[in-house]
Amino acid sequence: MPIAVDIDVMLARRKMSVGELADRVGITPANLAVLKNGRAKAVRFATLAALCEVLECQPGDLLRWAAEDTAGDDVAQDEQLRPTR
């Protein structure tokens, strides 16, 4: 996914644990871990706002766009489109 999550960076800067952040934001540590590790498919604006409030940061401090390497995807698609004999 081209969206990278930098919650770890902000946690380190604030010297805060995942458990403390989860408690203060009002989400479970498991759900915060899913978001923190980049496995989340979506995040509610209310959750993002709460994270920013607790961490005293902007959304751009937590989320950034990182280009994906699509060369491997093109090869896989080309192989699927090639006729078989």
CSV table of N, CA and C in Angstrom, one decimal, residues 68-83:
chain,number,residue,atom,x,y,z
A,68,GLU,N,5.0,2.9,-4.6
A,68,GLU,CA,5.1,1.5,-4.6
A,68,GLU,C,6.0,1.1,-5.8
A,69,ASP,N,6.7,-0.1,-5.6
A,69,ASP,CA,7.4,-0.6,-6.8
A,69,ASP,C,6.4,-1.5,-7.6
A,70,THR,N,6.0,-0.9,-8.7
A,70,THR,CA,5.0,-1.6,-9.5
A,70,THR,C,5.6,-2.5,-10.6
A,71,ALA,N,6.9,-2.5,-10.7
A,71,ALA,CA,7.5,-3.3,-11.8
A,71,ALA,C,7.2,-4.8,-11.6
A,72,GLY,N,7.2,-5.3,-10.4
A,72,GLY,CA,6.8,-6.7,-10.2
A,72,GLY,C,5.4,-7.0,-10.6
A,73,ASP,N,4.5,-6.0,-10.3
A,73,ASP,CA,3.1,-6.2,-10.7
A,73,ASP,C,2.9,-6.3,-12.2
A,74,ASP,N,3.6,-5.5,-12.9
A,74,ASP,CA,3.5,-5.5,-14.4
A,74,ASP,C,3.9,-6.8,-15.0
A,75,VAL,N,5.0,-7.4,-14.4
A,75,VAL,CA,5.5,-8.7,-14.9
A,75,VAL,C,4.4,-9.8,-14.6
A,76,ALA,N,3.8,-9.7,-13.5
A,76,ALA,CA,2.8,-10.7,-13.1
A,76,ALA,C,1.6,-10.6,-14.1
A,77,GLN,N,1.2,-9.3,-14.4
A,77,GLN,CA,0.0,-9.1,-15.3
A,77,GLN,C,0.4,-9.6,-16.7
A,78,ASP,N,1.6,-9.3,-17.1
A,78,ASP,CA,2.0,-9.7,-18.5
A,78,ASP,C,2.0,-11.2,-18.6
A,79,GLU,N,2.4,-11.9,-17.6
A,79,GLU,CA,2.4,-13.4,-17.6
A,79,GLU,C,0.9,-13.9,-17.7
A,80,GLN,N,0.0,-13.2,-17.0
A,80,GLN,CA,-1.4,-13.7,-17.0
A,80,GLN,C,-2.0,-13.4,-18.4
A,81,LEU,N,-1.6,-12.4,-19.1
A,81,LEU,CA,-2.1,-12.0,-20.4
A,81,LEU,C,-1.6,-12.8,-21.5
A,82,ARG,N,-0.4,-13.4,-21.3
A,82,ARG,CA,0.3,-14.2,-22.4
A,82,ARG,C,-0.6,-15.5,-22.7
A,83,PRO,N,-0.8,-15.7,-24.0
A,83,PRO,CA,-1.6,-16.9,-24.3
A,83,PRO,C,-0.7,-18.2,-24.1
